[in-house]
CSV table of C-alpha atoms in Angstrom, one decimal:
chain,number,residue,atom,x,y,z
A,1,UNK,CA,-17.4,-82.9,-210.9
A,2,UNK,CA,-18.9,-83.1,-214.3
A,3,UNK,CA,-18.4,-80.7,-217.1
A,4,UNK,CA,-20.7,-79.9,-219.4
A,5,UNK,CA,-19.7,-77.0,-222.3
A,6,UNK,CA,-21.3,-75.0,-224.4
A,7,UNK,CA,-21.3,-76.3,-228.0
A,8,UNK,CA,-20.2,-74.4,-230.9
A,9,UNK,CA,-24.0,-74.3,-231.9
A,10,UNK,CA,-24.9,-73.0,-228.8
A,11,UNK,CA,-21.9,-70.0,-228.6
A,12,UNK,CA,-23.2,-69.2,-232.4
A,13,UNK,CA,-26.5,-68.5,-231.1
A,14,UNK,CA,-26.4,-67.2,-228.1
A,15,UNK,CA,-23.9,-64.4,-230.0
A,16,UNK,CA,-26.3,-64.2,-232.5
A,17,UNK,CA,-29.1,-63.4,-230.1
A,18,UNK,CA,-26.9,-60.5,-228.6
A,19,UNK,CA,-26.2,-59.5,-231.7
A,20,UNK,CA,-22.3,-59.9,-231.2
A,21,UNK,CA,-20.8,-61.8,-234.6
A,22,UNK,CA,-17.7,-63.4,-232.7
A,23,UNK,CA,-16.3,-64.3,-229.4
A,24,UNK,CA,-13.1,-61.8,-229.6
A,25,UNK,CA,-15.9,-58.9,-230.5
A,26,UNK,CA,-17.2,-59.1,-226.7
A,27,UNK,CA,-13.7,-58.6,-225.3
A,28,UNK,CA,-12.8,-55.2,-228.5
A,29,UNK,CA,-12.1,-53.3,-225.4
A,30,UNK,CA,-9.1,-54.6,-224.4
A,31,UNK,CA,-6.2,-53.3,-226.9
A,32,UNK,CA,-4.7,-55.7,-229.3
A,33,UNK,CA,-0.9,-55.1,-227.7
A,34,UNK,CA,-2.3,-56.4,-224.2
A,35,UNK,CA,-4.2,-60.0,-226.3
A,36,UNK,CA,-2.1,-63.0,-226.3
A,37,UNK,CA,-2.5,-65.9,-229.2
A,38,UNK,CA,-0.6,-68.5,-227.8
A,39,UNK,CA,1.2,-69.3,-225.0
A,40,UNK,CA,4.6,-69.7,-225.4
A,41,UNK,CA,6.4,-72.5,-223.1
A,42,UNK,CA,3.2,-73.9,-222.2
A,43,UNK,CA,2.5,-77.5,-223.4
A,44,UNK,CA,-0.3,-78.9,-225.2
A,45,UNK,CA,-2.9,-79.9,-222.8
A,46,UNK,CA,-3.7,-83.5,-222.0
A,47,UNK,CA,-7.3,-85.3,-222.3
A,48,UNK,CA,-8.9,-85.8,-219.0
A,49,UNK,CA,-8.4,-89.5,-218.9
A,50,UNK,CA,-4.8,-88.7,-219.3
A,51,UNK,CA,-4.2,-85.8,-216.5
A,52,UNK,CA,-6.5,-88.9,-214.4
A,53,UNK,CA,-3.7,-91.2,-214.5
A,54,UNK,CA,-1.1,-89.4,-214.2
A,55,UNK,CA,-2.3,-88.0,-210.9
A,56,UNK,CA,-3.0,-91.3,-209.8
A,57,UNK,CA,0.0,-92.5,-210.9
A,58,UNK,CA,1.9,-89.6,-208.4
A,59,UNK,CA,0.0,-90.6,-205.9
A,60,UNK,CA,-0.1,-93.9,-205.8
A,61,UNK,CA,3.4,-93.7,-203.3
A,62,UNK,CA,2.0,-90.8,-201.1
A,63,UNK,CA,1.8,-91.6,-197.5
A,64,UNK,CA,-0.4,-90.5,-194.5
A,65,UNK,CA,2.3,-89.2,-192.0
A,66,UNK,CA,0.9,-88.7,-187.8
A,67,UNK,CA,0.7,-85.1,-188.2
A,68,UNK,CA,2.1,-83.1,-185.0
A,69,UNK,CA,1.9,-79.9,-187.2
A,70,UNK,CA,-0.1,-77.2,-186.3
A,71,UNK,CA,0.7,-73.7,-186.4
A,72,UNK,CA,-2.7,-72.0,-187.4
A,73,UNK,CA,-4.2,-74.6,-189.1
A,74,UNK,CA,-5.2,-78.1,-187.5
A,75,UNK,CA,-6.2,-81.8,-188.6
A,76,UNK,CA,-9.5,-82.5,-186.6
A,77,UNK,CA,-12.6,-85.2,-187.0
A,78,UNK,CA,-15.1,-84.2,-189.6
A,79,UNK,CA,-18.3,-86.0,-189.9
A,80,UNK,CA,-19.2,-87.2,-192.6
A,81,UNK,CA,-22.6,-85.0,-192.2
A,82,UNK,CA,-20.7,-82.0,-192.8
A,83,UNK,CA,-19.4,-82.1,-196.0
A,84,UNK,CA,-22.5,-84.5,-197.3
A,85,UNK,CA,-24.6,-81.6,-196.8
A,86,UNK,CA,-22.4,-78.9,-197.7
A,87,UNK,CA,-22.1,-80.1,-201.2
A,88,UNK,CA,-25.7,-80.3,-202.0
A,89,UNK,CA,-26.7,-77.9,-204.9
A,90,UNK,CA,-28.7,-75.1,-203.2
A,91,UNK,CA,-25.7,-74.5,-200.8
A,92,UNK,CA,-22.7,-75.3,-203.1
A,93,UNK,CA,-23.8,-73.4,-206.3
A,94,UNK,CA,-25.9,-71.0,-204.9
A,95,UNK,CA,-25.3,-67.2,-205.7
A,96,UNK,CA,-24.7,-64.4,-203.6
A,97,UNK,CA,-27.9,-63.6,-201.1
A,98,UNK,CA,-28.7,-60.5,-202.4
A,99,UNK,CA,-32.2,-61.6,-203.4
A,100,UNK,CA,-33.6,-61.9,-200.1
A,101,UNK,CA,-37.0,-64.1,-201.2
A,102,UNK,CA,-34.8,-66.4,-203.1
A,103,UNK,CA,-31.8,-66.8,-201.0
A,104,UNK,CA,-33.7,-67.8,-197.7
A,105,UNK,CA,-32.2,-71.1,-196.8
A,106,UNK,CA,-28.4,-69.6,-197.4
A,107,UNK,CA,-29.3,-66.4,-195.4
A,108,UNK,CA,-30.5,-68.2,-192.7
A,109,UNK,CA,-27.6,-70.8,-192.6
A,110,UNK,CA,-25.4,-67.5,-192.3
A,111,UNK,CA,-27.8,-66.1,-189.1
A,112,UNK,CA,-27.3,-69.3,-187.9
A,113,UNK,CA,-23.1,-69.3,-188.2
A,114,UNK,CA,-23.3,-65.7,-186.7
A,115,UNK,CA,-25.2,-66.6,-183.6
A,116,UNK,CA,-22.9,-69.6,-183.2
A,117,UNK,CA,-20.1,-67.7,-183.4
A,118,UNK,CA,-21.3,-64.7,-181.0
A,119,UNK,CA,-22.3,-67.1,-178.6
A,120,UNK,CA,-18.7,-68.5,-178.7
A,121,UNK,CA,-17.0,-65.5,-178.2
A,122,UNK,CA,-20.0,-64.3,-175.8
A,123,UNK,CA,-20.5,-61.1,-177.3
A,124,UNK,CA,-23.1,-59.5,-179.0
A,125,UNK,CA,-22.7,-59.7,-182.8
A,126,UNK,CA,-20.8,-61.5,-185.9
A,127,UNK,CA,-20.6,-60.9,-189.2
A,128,UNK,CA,-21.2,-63.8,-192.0
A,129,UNK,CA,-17.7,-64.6,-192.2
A,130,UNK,CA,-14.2,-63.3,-194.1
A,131,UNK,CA,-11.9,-64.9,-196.0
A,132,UNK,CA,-9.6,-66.0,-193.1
A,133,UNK,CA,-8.0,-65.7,-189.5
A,134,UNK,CA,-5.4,-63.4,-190.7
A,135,UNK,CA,-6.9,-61.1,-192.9
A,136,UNK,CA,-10.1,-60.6,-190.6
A,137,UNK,CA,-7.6,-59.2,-187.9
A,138,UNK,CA,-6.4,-57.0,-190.3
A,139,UNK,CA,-10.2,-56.0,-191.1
A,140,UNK,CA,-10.3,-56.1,-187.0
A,141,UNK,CA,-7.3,-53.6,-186.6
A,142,UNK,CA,-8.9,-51.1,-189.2
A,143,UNK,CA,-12.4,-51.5,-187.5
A,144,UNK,CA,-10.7,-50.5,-184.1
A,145,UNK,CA,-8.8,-47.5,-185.4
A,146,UNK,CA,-12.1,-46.2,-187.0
A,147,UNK,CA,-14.1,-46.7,-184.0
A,148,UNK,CA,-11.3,-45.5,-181.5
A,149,UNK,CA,-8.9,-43.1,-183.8
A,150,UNK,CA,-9.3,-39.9,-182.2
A,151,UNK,CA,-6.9,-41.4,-179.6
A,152,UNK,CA,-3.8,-42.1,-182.1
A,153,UNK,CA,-3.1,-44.5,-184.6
A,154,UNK,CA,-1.3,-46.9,-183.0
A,155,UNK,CA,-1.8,-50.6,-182.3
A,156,UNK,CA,-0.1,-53.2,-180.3
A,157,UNK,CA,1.0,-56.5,-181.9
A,158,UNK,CA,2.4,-58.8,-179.9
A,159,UNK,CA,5.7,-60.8,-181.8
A,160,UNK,CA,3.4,-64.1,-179.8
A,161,UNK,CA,0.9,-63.5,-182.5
A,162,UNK,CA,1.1,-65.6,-185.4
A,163,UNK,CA,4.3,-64.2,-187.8
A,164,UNK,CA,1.9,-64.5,-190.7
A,165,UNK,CA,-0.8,-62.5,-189.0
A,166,UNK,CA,1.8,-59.8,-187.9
A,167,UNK,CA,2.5,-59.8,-192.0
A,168,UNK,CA,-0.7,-60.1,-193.4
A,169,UNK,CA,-1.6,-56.9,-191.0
A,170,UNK,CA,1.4,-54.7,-192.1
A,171,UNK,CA,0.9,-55.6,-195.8
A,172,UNK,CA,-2.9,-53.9,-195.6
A,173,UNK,CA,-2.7,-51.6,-193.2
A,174,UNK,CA,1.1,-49.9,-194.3
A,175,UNK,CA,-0.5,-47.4,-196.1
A,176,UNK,CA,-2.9,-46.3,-193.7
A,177,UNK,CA,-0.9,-44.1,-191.7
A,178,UNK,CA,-1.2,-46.6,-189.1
A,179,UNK,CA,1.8,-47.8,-186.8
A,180,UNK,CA,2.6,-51.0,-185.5
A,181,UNK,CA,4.2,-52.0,-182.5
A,182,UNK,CA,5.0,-55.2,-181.3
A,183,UNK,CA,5.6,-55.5,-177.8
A,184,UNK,CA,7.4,-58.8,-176.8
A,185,UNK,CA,7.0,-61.9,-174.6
A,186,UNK,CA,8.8,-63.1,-171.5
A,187,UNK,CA,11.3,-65.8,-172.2
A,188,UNK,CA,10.5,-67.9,-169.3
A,189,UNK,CA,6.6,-68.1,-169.6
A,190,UNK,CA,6.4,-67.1,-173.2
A,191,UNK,CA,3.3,-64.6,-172.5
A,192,UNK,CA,3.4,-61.3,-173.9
A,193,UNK,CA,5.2,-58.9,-171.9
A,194,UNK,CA,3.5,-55.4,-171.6
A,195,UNK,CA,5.9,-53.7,-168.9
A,196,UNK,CA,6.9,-50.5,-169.9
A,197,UNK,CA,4.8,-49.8,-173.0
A,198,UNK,CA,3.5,-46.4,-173.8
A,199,UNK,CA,0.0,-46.2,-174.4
A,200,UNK,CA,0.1,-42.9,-175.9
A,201,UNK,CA,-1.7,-43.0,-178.9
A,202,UNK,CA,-2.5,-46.5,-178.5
A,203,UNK,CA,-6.0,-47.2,-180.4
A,204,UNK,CA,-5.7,-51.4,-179.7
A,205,UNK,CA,-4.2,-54.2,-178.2
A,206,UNK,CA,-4.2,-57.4,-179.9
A,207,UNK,CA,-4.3,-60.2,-177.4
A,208,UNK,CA,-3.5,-63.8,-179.3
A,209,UNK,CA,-5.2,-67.0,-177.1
A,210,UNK,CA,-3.5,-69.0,-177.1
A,211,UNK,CA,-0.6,-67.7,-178.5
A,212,UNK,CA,1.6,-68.6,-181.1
A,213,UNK,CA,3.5,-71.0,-178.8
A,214,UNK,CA,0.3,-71.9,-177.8
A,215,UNK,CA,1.3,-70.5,-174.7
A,216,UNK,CA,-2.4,-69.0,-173.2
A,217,UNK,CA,-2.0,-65.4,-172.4
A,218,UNK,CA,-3.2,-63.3,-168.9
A,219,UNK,CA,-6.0,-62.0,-170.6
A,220,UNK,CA,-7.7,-60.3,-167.9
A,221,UNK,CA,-4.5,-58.4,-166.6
A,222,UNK,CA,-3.5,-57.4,-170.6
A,223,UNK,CA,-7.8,-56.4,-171.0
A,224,UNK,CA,-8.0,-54.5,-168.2
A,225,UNK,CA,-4.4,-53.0,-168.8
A,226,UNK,CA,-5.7,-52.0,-172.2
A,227,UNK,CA,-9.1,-50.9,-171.5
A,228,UNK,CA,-7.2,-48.7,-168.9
A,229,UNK,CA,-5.0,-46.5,-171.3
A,230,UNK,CA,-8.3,-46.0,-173.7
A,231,UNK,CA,-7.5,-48.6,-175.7
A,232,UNK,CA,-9.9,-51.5,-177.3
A,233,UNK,CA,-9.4,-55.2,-176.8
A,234,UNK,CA,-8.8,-57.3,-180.0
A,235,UNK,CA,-8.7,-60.7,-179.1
A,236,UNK,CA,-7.2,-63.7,-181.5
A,237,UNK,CA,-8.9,-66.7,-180.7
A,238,UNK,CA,-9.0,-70.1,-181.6
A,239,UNK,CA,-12.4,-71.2,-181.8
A,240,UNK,CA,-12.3,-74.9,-180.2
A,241,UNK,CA,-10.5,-73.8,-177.1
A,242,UNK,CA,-13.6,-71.8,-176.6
A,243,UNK,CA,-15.3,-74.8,-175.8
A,244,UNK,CA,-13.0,-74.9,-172.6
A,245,UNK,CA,-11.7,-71.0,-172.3
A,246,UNK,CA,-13.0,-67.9,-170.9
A,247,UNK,CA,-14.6,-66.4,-174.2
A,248,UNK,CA,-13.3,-63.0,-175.0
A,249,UNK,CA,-16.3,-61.2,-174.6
A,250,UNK,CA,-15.4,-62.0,-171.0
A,251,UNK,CA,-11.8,-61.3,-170.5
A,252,UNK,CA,-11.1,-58.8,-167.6
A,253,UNK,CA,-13.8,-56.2,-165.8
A,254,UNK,CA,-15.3,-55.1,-169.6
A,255,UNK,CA,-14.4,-57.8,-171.6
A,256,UNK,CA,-12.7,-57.9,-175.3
A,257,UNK,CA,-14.3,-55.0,-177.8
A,258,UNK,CA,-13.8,-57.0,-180.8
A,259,UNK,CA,-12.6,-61.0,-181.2
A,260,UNK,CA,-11.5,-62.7,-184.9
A,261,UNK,CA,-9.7,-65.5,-185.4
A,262,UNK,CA,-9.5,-69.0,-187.8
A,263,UNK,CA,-12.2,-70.8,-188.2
A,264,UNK,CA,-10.6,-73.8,-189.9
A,265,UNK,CA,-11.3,-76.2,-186.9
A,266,UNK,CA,-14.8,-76.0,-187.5
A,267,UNK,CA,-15.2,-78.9,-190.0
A,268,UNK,CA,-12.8,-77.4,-192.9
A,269,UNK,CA,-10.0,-80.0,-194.4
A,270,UNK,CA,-7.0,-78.5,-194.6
A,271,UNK,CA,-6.8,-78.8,-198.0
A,272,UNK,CA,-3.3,-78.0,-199.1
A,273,UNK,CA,-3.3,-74.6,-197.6
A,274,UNK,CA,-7.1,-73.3,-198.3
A,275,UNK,CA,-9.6,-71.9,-198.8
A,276,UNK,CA,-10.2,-71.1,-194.7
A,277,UNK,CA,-12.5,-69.0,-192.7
A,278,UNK,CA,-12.5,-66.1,-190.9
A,279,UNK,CA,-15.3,-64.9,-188.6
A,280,UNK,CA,-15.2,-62.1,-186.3
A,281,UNK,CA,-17.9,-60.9,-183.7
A,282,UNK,CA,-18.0,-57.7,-181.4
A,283,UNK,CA,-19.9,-55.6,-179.0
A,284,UNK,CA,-23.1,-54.2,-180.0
A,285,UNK,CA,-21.4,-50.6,-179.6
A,286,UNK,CA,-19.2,-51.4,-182.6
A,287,UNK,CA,-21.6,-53.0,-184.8
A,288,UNK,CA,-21.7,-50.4,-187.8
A,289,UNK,CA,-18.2,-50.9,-188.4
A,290,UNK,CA,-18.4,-54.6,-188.8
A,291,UNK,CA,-16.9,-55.3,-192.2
A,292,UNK,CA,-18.6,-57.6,-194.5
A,293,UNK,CA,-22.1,-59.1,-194.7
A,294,UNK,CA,-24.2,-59.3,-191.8
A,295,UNK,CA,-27.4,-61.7,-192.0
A,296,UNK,CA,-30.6,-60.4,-190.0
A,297,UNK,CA,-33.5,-62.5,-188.9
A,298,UNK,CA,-37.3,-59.9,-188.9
A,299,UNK,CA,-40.4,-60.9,-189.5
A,300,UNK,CA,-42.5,-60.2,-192.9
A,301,UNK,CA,-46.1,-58.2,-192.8
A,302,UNK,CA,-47.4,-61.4,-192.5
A,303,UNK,CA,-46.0,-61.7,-189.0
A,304,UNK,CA,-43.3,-64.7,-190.3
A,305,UNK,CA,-40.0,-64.8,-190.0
A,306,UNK,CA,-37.7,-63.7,-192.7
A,307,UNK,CA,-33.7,-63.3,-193.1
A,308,UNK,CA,-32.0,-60.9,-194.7
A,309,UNK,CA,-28.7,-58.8,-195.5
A,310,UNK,CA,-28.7,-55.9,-193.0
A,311,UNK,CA,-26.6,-53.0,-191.3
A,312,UNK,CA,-24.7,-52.6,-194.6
A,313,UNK,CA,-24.1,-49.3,-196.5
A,314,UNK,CA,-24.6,-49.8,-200.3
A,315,UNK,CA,-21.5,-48.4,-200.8
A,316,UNK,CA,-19.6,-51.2,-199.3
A,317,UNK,CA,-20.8,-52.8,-203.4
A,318,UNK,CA,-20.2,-50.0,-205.3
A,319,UNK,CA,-18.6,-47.0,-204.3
A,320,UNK,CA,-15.5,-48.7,-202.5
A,321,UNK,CA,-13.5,-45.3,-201.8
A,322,UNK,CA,-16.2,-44.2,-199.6
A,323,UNK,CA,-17.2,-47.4,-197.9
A,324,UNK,CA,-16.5,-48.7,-194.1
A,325,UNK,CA,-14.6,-51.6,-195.5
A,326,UNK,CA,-13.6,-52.8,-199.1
A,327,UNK,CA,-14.6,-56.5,-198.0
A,328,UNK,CA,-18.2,-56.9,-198.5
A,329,UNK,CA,-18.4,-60.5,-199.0
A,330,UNK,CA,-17.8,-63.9,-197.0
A,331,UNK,CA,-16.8,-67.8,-197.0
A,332,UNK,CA,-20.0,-68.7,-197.9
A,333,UNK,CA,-19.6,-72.1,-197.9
A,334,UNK,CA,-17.0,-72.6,-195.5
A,335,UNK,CA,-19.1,-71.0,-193.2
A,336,UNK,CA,-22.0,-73.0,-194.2
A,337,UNK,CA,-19.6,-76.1,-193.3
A,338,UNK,CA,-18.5,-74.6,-189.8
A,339,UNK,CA,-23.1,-73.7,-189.0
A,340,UNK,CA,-23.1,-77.3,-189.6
A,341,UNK,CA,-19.8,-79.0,-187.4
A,342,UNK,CA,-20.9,-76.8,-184.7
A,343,UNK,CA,-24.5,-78.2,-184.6
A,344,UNK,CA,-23.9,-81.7,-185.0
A,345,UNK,CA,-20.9,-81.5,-182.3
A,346,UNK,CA,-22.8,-78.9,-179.9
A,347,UNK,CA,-21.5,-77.9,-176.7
A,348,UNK,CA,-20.3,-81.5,-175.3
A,349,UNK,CA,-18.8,-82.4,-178.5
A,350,UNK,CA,-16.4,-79.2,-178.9
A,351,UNK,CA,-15.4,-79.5,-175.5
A,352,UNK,CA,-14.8,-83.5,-175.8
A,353,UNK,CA,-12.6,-82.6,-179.1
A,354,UNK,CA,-10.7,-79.7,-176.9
A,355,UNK,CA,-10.1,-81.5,-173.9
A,356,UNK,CA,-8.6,-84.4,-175.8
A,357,UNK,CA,-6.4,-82.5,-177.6
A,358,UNK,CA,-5.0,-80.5,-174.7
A,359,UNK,CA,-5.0,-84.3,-173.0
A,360,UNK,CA,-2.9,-85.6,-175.5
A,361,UNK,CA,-0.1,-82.7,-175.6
A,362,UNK,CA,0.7,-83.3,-172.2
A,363,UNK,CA,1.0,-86.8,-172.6
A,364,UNK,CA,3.7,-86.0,-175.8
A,365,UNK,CA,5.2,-83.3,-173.8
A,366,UNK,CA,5.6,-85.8,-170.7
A,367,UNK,CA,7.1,-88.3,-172.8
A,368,UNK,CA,9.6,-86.0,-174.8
A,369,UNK,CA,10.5,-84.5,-171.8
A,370,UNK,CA,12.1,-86.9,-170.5
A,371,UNK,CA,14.2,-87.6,-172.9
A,372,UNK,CA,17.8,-86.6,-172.4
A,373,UNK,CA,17.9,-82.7,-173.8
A,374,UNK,CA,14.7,-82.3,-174.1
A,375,UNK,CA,13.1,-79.3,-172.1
A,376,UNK,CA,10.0,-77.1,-172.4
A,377,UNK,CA,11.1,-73.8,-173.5
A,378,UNK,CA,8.1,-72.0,-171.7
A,379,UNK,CA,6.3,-72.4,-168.8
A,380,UNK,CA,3.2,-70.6,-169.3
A,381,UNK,CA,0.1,-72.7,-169.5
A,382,UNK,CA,-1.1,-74.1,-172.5
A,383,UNK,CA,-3.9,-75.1,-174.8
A,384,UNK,CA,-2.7,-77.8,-177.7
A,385,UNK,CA,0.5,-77.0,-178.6
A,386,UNK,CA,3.9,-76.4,-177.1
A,387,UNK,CA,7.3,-75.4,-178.2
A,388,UNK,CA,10.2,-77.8,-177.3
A,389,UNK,CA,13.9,-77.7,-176.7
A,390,UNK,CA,15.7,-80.3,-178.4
A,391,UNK,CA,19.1,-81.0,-178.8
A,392,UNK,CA,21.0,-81.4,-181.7
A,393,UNK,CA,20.5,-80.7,-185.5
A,394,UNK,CA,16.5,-80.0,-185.8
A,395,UNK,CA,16.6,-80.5,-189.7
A,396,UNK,CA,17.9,-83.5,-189.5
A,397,UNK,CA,15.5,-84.7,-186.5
A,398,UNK,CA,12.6,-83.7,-188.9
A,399,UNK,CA,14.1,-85.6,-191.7
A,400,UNK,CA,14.5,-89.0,-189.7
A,401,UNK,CA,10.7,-88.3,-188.3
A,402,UNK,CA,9.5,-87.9,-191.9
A,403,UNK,CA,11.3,-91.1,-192.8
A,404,UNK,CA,9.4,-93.0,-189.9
A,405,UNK,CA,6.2,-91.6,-191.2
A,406,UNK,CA,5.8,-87.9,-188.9
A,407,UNK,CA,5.5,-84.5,-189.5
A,408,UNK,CA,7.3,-84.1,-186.5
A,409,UNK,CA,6.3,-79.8,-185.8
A,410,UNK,CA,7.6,-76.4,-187.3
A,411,UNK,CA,11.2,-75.3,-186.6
A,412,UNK,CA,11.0,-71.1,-185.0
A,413,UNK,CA,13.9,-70.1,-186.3
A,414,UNK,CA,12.9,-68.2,-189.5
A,415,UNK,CA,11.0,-66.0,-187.4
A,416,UNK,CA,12.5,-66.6,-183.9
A,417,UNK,CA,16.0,-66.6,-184.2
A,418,UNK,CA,16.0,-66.8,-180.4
A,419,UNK,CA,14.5,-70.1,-180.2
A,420,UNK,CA,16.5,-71.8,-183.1
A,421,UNK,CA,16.9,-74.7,-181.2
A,422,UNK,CA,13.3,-75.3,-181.0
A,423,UNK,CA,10.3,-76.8,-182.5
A,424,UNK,CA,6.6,-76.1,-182.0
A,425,UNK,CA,4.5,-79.1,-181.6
A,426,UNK,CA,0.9,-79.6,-181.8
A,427,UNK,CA,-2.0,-82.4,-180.9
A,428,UNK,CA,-5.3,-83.2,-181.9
A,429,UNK,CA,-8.0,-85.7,-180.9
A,430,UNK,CA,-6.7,-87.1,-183.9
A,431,UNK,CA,-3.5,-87.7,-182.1
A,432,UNK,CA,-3.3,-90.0,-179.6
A,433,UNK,CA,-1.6,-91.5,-176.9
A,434,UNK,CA,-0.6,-94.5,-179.0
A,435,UNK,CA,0.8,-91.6,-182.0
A,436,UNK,CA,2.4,-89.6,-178.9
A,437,UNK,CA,4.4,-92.9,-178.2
A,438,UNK,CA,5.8,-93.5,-181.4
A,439,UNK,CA,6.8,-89.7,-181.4
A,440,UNK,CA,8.7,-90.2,-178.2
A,441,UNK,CA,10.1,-93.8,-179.3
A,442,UNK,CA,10.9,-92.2,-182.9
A,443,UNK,CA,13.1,-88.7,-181.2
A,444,UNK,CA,14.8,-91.1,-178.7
A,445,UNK,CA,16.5,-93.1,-181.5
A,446,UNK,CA,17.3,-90.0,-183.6
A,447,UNK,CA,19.1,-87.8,-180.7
């Protein structure tokens, strides 16, 4: 990306036009105690030619391992379209939309992401994205207990759901005065077990599909359970297996009151961990508590059409104590990056992507299977990942999978102790049978 500073002549003058005399003069309000000089145990820097070949220098060894790691975020196709477009000036460096008449083309991309992602979910309403999966439950847990608090403060999390999305959730909501609960699953199907909660005070049920195991959950019998004790329906979805799943806004007799989930799949490199997407739609009932911004499409005294921020109290921006929700922006260009994946794939193309991934899991699951040892640990149905039994030491399995070139899954037992003899595995259209072979070929030397 190129770089282009401001001279010393320039700083000198634009100071002079402000009538500021030095740099540390803008900054007087910060007390001298609290300004640092130097910093100690930091090293000169290096000249940008240098840092160049260094990295490629580190580099230079790395390998492209088959990746059968999943676990919230996933290694799809991305056309080239996507990010070609994405990184064209008046979507990568534009500014927040608050300037409606200048900000058309990055307002409308948003109305555009929303619709998508409301028709996904089939329900009536998104908002213009959140900073990711597990946060925007959290924002989806505090929406719920403002719409439906009068009831209790209480909320269901099942331990299925994601560990990091059970932590992210405690972390913002502890001191809320809300309490979580976290029903568990059945050991043989590895679907969250319900039987003998009390809904008492219950103000939501978060449903994960699929779950954590990738196991997919009962959602109609956990919906209607829900809906039943006065509670609302949160569902946790992954966005692909959409293309091929009941949506929420479908589940049971009433359907899900609010869905959020990841929206990494949608064209977004993983990237070393980030940045991600979060998106989140509900019923039209619940739209004034949606957090963040909300694109709206009208029409101008002209009679054209026009898009716009909408359904957002100002105080969301400036008086946080008293707004609906302290997030009041969005992945802008993330999202701008999903609009995109999802219109050049369309309908055929997410379900071609989905029902090759599920395609190739049961062709590594087959295979592994029937190795000596190996077993399914659940028997739930599933989307594009499973969790395996396998004998022996798992650390050392990964380590000889690694050396053949695999990232051969995630090991459960930091946050399963139950299943410490187990590995969650996951496939992609970017796996295929040929990759599930050498998987198979690879664990049957190393057990």
């Amino acid at each position: 990306m190129p770089f282009i500073p401001h001279t010393a002549q320039e700083v000198t003058s634009m100071l002079r036009a402000i009538g500021v005399p030095d740099i540390e003069t803008l900054f007087d309000e910060i007390p001298p105690a609290l300004r640092l000089t130097d910093l100690p145990g930091i090293p000169e820097g290096l000249a940008e030619w240098e840092v160049g070949a260094l990295l490629a220098e580190r580099t230079a060894g790395d390998s492209n391992p088959t990746c059968f790691l999943g676990a919230g975020a996933y290694q799809h196709h991305i056309p080239a379209a996507v990010w070609q477009l994405v990184s064209r000036g008046e979507f990568y460096s534009a500014y927040t939309p608050y300037q409606a008449e200048a900000s058309q083309g990055t307002l409308q991309v948003l109305y555009e992401f929303q619709s998508m992602i409301a028709g996904l979910c089939a329900l009536d309403v998104a908002n213009a994205s959140l900073y990711d999966g597990a946060s925007a439950l959290a924002e989806a847990v505090l929406m719920a207990v403002r719409a439906n608090g009068t009831i209790g403060r209480r909320v269901l999390l099942p331990r299925a759901l994601h560990p990091a999305y059970r932590a992210t959730v405690r972390s913002i909501v502890a001191l809320q005065g809300i309490e979580i609960l976290e029903p568990g699953f059945d050991p043989a199907t590895g679907r969250t077990d319900i039987d003998g909660i009390d809904w008492q005070g219950v103000t939501s049920l978060v449903i994960p599909q699929p779950n954590f195991f990738g196991v997919l959950e009962d959602v109609d019998l956990l919906t209607d359970a829900a809906h039943q004790a006065g509670a609302l329906v949160i569902g946790v979805v992954n966005p692909l297996a959409l293309a091929i799943l009941k949506p929420p806004g479908e589940w049971g007799t009433k359907g899900a009151d609010i869905a959020c989930g990841e929206g990494q799949p949608l064209g977004i490199p993983l990237a070393g961990g980030g940045p991600y997407l979060g998106f989140m739609a509900c019923r039209e009932g619940l739209m004034r508590q949606l957090p963040g911004r909300i694109a709206g499409r009208t029409v101008d005294r002209a009679g054209k059409t026009g898009f716009t921020l909408t359904l957002q109290a100002r105080e969301q921006h400036i008086r946080r104590a008293k707004a609906t929700s302290n997030i009041c922006t969005n992945q802008g260009l993330l999202a701008t990056a999903a609009t995109l994946y999802l219109s050049l794939m369309g309908p055929a193309g997410l379900s071609t992507v989905a029902r090759q991934s599920h395609a190739h899991l049961r062709h590594l699951t087959d295979g592994l299977c029937a190795l000596p040892g190996v077993s399914a640990a659940f028997s739930g149905p599933r989307f594009n990942e499973a969790v395996l039994r396998l004998p022996g030491d798992l650390p050392q399995l990964l380590d000889g999978l690694l050396a053949r070139n695999i990232l051969g899954g995630l090991p459960l037992a930091e946050h399963y102790p139950e299943l410490a003899d187990c590995l969650l595995l996951c496939t992609t259209e970017l796996t295929p049978a040929s990759a599930c072979d050498r998987y198979v070929a690879a664990t049957a030397d190393l057990i």
